[in-house]
Coordinates of C-alpha atoms and ligand atoms in Angstrom, one line a residue:
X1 CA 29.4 -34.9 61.5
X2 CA 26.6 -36.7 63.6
X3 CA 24.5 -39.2 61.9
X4 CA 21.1 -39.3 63.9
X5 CA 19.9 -43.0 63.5
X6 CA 16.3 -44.8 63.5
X7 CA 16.7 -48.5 63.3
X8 CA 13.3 -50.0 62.2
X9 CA 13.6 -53.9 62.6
X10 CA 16.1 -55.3 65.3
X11 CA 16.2 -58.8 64.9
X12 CA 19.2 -60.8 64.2
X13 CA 20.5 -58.0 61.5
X14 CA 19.9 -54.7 63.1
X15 CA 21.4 -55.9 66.2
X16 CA 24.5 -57.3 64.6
X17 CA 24.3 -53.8 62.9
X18 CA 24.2 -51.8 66.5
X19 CA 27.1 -54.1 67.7
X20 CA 29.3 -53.5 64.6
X21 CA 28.8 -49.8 64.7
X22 CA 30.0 -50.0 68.6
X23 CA 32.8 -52.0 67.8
X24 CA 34.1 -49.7 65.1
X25 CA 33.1 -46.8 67.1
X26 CA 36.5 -44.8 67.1
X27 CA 37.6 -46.0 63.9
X28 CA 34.4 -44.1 62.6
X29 CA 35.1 -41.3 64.4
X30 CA 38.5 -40.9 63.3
X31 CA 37.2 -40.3 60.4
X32 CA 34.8 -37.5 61.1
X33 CA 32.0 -40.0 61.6
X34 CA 29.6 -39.6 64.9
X35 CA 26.8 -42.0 65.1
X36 CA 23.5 -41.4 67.3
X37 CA 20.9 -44.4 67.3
X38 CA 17.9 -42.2 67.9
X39 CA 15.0 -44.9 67.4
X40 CA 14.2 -48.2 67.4
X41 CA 11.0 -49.8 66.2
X42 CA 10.1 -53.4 66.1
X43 CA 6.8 -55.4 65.7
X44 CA 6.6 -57.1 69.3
X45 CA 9.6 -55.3 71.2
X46 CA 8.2 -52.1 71.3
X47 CA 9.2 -48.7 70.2
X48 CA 11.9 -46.5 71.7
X49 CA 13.0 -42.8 70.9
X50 CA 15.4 -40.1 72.4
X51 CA 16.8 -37.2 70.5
X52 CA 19.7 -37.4 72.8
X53 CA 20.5 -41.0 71.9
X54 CA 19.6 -44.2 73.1
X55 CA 21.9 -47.0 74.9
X56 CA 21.7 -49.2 71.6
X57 CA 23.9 -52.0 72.8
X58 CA 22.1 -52.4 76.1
X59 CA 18.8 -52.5 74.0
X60 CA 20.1 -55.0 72.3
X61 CA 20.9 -57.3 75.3
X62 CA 17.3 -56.7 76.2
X63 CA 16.1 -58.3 73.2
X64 CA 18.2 -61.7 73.4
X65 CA 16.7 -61.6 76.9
X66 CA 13.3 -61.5 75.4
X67 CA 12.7 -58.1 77.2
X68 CA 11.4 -54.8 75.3
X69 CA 12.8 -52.0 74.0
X70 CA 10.5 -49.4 75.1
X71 CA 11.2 -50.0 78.5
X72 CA 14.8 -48.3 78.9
X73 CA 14.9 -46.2 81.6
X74 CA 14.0 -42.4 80.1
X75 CA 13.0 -43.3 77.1
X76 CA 9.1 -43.0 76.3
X77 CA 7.2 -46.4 75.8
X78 CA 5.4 -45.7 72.1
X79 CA 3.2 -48.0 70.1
X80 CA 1.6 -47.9 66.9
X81 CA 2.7 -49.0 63.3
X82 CA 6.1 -48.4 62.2
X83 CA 4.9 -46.5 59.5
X84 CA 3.5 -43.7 62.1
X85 CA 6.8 -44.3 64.0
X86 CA 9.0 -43.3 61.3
X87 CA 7.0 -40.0 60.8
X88 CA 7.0 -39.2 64.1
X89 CA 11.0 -39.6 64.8
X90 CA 11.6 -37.6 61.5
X91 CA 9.3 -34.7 63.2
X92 CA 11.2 -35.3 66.5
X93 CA 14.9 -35.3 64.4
X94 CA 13.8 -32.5 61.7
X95 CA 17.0 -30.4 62.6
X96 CA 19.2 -33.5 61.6
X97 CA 16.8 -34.5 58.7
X98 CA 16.7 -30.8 57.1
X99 CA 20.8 -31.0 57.5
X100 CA 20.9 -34.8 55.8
X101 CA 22.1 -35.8 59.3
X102 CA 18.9 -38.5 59.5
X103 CA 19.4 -42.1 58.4
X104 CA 16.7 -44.8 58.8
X105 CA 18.1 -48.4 58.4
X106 CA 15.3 -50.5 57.9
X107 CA 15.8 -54.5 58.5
X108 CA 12.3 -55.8 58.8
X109 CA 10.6 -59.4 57.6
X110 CA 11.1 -59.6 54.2
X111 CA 7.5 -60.1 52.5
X112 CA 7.6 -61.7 49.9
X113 CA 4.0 -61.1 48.2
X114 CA 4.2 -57.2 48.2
X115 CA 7.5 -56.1 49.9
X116 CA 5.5 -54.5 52.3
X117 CA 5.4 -52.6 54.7
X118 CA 9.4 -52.3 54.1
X119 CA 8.7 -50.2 51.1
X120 CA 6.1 -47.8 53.0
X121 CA 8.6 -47.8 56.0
X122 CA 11.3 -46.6 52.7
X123 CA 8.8 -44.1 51.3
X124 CA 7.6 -42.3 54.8
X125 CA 11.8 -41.8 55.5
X126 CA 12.6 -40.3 52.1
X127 CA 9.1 -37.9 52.7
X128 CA 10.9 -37.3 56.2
X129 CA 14.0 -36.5 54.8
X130 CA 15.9 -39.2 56.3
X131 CA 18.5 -41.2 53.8
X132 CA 17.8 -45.2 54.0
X133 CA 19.8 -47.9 54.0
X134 CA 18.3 -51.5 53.9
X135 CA 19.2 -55.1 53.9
X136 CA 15.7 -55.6 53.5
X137 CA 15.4 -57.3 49.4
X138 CA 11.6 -56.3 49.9
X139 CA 11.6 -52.7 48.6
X140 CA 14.2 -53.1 45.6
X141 CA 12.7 -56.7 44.7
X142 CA 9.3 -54.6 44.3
X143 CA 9.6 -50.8 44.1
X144 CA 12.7 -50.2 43.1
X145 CA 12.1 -47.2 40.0
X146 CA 9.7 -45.9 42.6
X147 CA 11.8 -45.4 45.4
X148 CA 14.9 -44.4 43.6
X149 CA 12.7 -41.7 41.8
X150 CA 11.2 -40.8 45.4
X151 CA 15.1 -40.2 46.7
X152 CA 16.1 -38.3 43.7
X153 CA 13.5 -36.1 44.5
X154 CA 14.0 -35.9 48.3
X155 CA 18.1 -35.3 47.0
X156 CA 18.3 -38.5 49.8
X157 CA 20.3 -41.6 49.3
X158 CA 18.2 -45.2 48.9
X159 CA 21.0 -48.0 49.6
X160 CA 20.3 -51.4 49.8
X161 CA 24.1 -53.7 49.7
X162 CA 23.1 -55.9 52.2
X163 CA 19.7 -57.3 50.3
X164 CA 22.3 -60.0 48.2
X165 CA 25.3 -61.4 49.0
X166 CA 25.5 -59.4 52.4
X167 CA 28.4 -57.1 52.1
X168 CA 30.3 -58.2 49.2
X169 CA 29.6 -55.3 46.8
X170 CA 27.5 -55.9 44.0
X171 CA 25.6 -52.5 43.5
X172 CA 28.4 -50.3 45.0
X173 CA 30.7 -51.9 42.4
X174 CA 28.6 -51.2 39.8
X175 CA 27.3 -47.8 40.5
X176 CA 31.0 -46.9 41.6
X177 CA 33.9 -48.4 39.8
X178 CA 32.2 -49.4 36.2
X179 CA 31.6 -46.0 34.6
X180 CA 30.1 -46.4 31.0
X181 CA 29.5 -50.4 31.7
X182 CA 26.8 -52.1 30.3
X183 CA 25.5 -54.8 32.3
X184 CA 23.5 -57.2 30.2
X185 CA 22.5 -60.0 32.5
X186 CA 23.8 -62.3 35.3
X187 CA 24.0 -65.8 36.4
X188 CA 24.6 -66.7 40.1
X189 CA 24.2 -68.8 43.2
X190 CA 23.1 -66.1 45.6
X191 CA 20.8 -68.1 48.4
X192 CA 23.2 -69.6 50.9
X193 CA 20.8 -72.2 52.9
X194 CA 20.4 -73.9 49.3
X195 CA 23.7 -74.0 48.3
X196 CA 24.7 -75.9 52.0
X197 CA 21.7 -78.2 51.0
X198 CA 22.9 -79.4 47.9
X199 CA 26.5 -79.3 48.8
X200 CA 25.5 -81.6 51.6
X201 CA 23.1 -83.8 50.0
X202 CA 26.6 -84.9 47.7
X203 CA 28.1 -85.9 51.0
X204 CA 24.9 -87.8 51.6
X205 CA 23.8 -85.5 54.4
X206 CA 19.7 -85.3 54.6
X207 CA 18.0 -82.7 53.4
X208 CA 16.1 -82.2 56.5
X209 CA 19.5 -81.9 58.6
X210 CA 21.2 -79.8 56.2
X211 CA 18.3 -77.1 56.8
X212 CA 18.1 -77.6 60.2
X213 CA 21.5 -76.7 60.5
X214 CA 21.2 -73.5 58.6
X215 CA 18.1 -72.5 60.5
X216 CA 20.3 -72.8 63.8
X217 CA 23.1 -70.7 62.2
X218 CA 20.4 -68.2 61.5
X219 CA 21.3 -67.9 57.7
X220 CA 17.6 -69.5 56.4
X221 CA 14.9 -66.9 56.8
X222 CA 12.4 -66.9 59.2
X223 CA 10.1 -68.4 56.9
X224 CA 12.6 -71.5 55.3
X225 CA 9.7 -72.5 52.7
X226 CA 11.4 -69.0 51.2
X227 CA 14.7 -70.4 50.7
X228 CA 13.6 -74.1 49.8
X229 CA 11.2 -72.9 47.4
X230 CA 13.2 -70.2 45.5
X231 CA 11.4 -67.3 47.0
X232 CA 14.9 -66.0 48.3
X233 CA 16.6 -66.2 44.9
X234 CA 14.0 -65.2 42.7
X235 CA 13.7 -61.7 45.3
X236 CA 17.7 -61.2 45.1
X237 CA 17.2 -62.0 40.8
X238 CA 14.2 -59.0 41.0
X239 CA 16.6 -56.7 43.1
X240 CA 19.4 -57.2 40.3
X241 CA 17.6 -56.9 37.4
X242 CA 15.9 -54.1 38.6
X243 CA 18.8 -52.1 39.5
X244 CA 21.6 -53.7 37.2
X245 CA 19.1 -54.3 34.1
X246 CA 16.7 -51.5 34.6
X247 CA 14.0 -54.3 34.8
X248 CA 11.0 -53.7 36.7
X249 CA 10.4 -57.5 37.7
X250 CA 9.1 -58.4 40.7
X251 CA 9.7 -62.1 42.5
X252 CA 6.4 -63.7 41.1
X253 CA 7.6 -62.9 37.7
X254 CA 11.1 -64.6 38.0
X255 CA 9.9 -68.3 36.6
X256 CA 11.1 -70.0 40.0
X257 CA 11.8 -73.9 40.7
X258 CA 13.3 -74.4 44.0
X259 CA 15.0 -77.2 45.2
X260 CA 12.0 -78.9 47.4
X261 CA 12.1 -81.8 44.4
X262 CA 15.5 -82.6 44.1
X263 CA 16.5 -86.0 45.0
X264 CA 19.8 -87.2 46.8
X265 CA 19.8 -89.4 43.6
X266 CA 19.3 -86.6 41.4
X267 CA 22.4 -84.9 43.3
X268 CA 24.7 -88.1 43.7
X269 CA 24.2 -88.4 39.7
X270 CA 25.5 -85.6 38.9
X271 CA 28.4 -85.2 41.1
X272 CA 29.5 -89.2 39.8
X273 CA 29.3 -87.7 36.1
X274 CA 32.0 -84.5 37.1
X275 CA 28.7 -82.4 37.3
X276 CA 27.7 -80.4 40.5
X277 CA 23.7 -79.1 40.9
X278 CA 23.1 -75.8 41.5
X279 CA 20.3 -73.9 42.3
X280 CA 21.0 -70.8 39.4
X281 CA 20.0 -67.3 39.1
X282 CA 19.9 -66.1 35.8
X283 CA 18.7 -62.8 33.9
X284 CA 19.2 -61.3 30.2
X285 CA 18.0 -58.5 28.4
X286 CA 15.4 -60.1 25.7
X287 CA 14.6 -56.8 23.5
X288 CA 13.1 -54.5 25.2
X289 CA 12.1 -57.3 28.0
X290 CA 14.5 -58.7 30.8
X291 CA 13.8 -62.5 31.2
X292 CA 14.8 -64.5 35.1
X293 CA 14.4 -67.5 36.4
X294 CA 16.1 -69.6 38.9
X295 CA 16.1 -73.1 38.9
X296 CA 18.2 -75.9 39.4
X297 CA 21.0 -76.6 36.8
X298 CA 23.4 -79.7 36.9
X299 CA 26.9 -77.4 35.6
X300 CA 29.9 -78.9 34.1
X301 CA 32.8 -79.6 36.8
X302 CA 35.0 -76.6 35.6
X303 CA 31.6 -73.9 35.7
X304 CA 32.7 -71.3 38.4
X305 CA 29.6 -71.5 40.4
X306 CA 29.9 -75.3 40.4
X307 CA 33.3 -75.1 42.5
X308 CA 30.9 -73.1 44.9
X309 CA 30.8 -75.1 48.8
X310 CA 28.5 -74.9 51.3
X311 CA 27.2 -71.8 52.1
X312 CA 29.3 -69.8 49.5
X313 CA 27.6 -67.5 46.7
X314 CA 28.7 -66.0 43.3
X315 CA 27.5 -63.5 40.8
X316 CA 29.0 -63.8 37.1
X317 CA 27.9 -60.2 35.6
X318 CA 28.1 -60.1 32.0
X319 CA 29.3 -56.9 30.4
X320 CA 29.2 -54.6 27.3
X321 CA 33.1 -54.1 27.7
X322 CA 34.8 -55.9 29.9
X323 CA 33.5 -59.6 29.3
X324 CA 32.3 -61.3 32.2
X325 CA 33.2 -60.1 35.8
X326 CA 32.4 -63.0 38.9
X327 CA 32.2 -61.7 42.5
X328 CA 32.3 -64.9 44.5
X329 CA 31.5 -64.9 48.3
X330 CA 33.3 -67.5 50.6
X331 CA 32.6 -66.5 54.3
X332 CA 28.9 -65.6 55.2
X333 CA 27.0 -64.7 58.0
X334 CA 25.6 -62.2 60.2
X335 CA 28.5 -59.4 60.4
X336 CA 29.0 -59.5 56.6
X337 CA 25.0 -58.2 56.6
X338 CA 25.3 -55.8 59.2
X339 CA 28.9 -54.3 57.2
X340 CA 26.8 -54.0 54.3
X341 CA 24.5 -51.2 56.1
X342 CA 27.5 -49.6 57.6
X343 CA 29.0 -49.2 54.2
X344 CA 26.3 -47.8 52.9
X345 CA 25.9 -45.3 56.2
X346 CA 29.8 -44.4 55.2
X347 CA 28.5 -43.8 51.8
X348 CA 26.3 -41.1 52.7
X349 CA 28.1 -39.7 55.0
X350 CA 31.1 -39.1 52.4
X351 CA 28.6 -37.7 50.4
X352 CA 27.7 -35.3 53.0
X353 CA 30.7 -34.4 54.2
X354 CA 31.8 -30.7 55.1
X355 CA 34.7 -30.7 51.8
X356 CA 31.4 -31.8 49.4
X357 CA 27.8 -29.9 49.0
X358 CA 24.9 -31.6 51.0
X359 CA 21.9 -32.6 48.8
X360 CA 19.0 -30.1 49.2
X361 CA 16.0 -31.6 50.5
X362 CA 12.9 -30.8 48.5
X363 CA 9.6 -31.2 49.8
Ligands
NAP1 N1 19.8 -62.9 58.5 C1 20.5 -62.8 57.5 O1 21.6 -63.4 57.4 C2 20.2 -61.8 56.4 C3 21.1 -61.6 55.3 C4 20.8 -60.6 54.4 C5 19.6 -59.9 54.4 N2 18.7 -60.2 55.4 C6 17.4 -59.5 55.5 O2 17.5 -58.5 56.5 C7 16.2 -58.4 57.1 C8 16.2 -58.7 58.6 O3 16.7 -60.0 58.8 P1 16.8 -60.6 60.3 O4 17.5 -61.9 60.2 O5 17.3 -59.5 61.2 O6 15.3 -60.8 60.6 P2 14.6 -61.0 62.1 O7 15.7 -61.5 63.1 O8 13.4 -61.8 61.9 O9 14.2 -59.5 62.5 C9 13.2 -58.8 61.9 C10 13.0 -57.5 62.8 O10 12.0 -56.8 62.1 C11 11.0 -56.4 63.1 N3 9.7 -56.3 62.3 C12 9.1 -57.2 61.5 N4 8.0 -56.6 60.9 C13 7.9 -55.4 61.4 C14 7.1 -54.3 61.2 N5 6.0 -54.4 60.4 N6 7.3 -53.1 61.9 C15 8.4 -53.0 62.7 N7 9.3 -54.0 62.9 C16 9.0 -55.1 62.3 C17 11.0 -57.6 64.0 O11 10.4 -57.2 65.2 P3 10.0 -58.4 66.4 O12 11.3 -59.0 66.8 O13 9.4 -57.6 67.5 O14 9.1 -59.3 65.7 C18 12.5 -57.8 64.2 O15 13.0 -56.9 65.0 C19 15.2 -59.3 56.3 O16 14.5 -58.6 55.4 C20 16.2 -60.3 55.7 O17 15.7 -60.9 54.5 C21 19.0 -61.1 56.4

């Protein structure tokens, strides 16, 4: 089966993504998985579409060369919102979106005040048809009973593993391996840049430097006020509470305290007293209420997420039946991101394939 693609966003993830897919193109395939990138759409690249397929990786190279994507050779030069974009490729694929052959992946900015207009770019595919997989923590963080109901109702899939901790499976385990689990909260590390800060700062490393450096590796977002001031963590803390606690949080309403204030003398202290600062992610079920914040905590020496270095992250899940569970994440980086949408693309696809019914999409 051919999986007709529309890429929306193709910065530093989607293009990873497009390279990934190419590298493990006959790997796929031997698997009964054909892939088609179809669209493209970006915010000052241009806009590219061809039913029969476009040369992804050679869009890509235009990109890094500054160049547009609209002006491959054959392919028509569009412009207009993504939003309009989106309805237009799922008009131009509607023999692959009736067949649950149309995927968008959508890797825009994340916003953090609304989540928009990731979660109109979400709602406009599942209305087309199209599954969506996102590494985008935009639309979960702040829509996420929405769009879930919206899919259900399309009988489309709404993934989103690469919106925390990249690939390392947080939802897919949950959804998939922990039938009749009860999550009841979480604690975590999950923002990289922050977690190289502090780990620095114990080395006596500045603060300034340390971020630097993660800005270069392109790990900090494109905004690094986001990660410095907890607006990363507290979005990735919405996103799991909302799916994992059936919350309905959004980032303003995690109580957030990055780590903008935190001193090397705050940091040296607590390494020299066997204690390591963290900057933690925490929810619980309160009642009926799910309460989050993230904030810096100085943890004992022998605390899991205290033994975490550099850029690594952790999620301790905490569980009706099985006690606590603790994913922890060593490498990071571009390629674990772009696996986490290919996972999810692999997802659907099982789900589609010829030996299992097709959803039906209703309209
Ligand atoms: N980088 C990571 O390690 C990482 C890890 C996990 C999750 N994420 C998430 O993945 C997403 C993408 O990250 P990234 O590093 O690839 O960001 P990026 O390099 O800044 O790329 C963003 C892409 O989205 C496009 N875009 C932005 N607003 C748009 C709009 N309104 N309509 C159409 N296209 C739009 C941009 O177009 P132009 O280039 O033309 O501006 C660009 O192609 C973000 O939500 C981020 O939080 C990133």
């Amino acid at each position: 089966l051919t999986f007709d693609l529309v890429l929306v966003g193709f910065g530093h993830v989607g293009r990873r993504f497009v390279r990934l897919l190419d590298a493990n193109r006959t790997a796929l395939e031997s698997g009964g998985l054909g892939v088609r990138i179809v669209g493209v759409a970006t915010r000052r690249h241009g806009h590219a579409y061809a039913s029969r397929g476009l040369d992804a990786i050679a869009l890509a190279d235009r990109v890094e060369l500054g160049e547009r994507v609209g002006a491959e050779r054959g392919v028509r030069r569009r412009s207009g919102a993504a939003t309009a974009f989106i309805r237009d490729a799922g008009r131009r694929s509607a023999t692959a979106a009736r067949q649950g052959r149309l995927v968008v992946v959508e890797t825009t900015t994340l916003d953090i005040e609304r989540g928009q207009p990731a979660i109109d770019h979400v709602r406009t595919a599942l209305d087309c048809g199209a599954h969506v997989v996102t590494a985008n923590k935009g639309p979960v963080a702040f829509a996420y009973g929405a769009l879930a109901r919206a899919a259900e109702r399309a009988g489309r899939r709404f993934l989103f593993e690469g919106a925390v901790m990249d690939g390392i499976p947080i939802f897919n385990l949950v959804r998939d391996t922990l039938p009749g689990v009860s999550i009841t909260g979480f604690r975590g590390v999950v923002n990289s840049t922050t977690n190289y800060i502090l780990t620095a700062m114990e080395s006596g490393e500045p603060f300034g430097a340390a971020l630097a450096a993660m800005q270069r590796a392109g790990i900090a977002e494109a905004d690094a006020s986001f990660d410095v001031d907890g607006w990363d963590a507290a979005a990735k803390t919405a996103a799991l509470a909302n799916v994992l606690l059936g919350a309905r949080l959004t980032p303003a309403s995690v109580a957030r305290e990055g780590v903008a204030g935190v001193t090397p003398a705050r940091v040296k202290a607590a390494r020299a007293a066997g204690r390591r600062l963290k900057l933690v992610a925490r929810a619980e079920r309160a009642g009926r209420a799910v309460l989050a914040r993230v904030a810096p905590e100085e943890l004992p020496g022998d605390d899991l997420l205290a033994g975490l270095e550099g850029q690594q992250n952790a999620l301790v899940l905490q569980t009706d039946l099985l006690g606590e569970i603790a994913i922890v994440q060593r490498g990071s980086g571009l390629t674990m991101t772009a696996y986490a949408l290919m996972a999810d693309l692999i997802t659907i696809a099982r789900q589609c394939s010829p030996r299992r019914r097709a959803p039906r999409a209703r309209r």
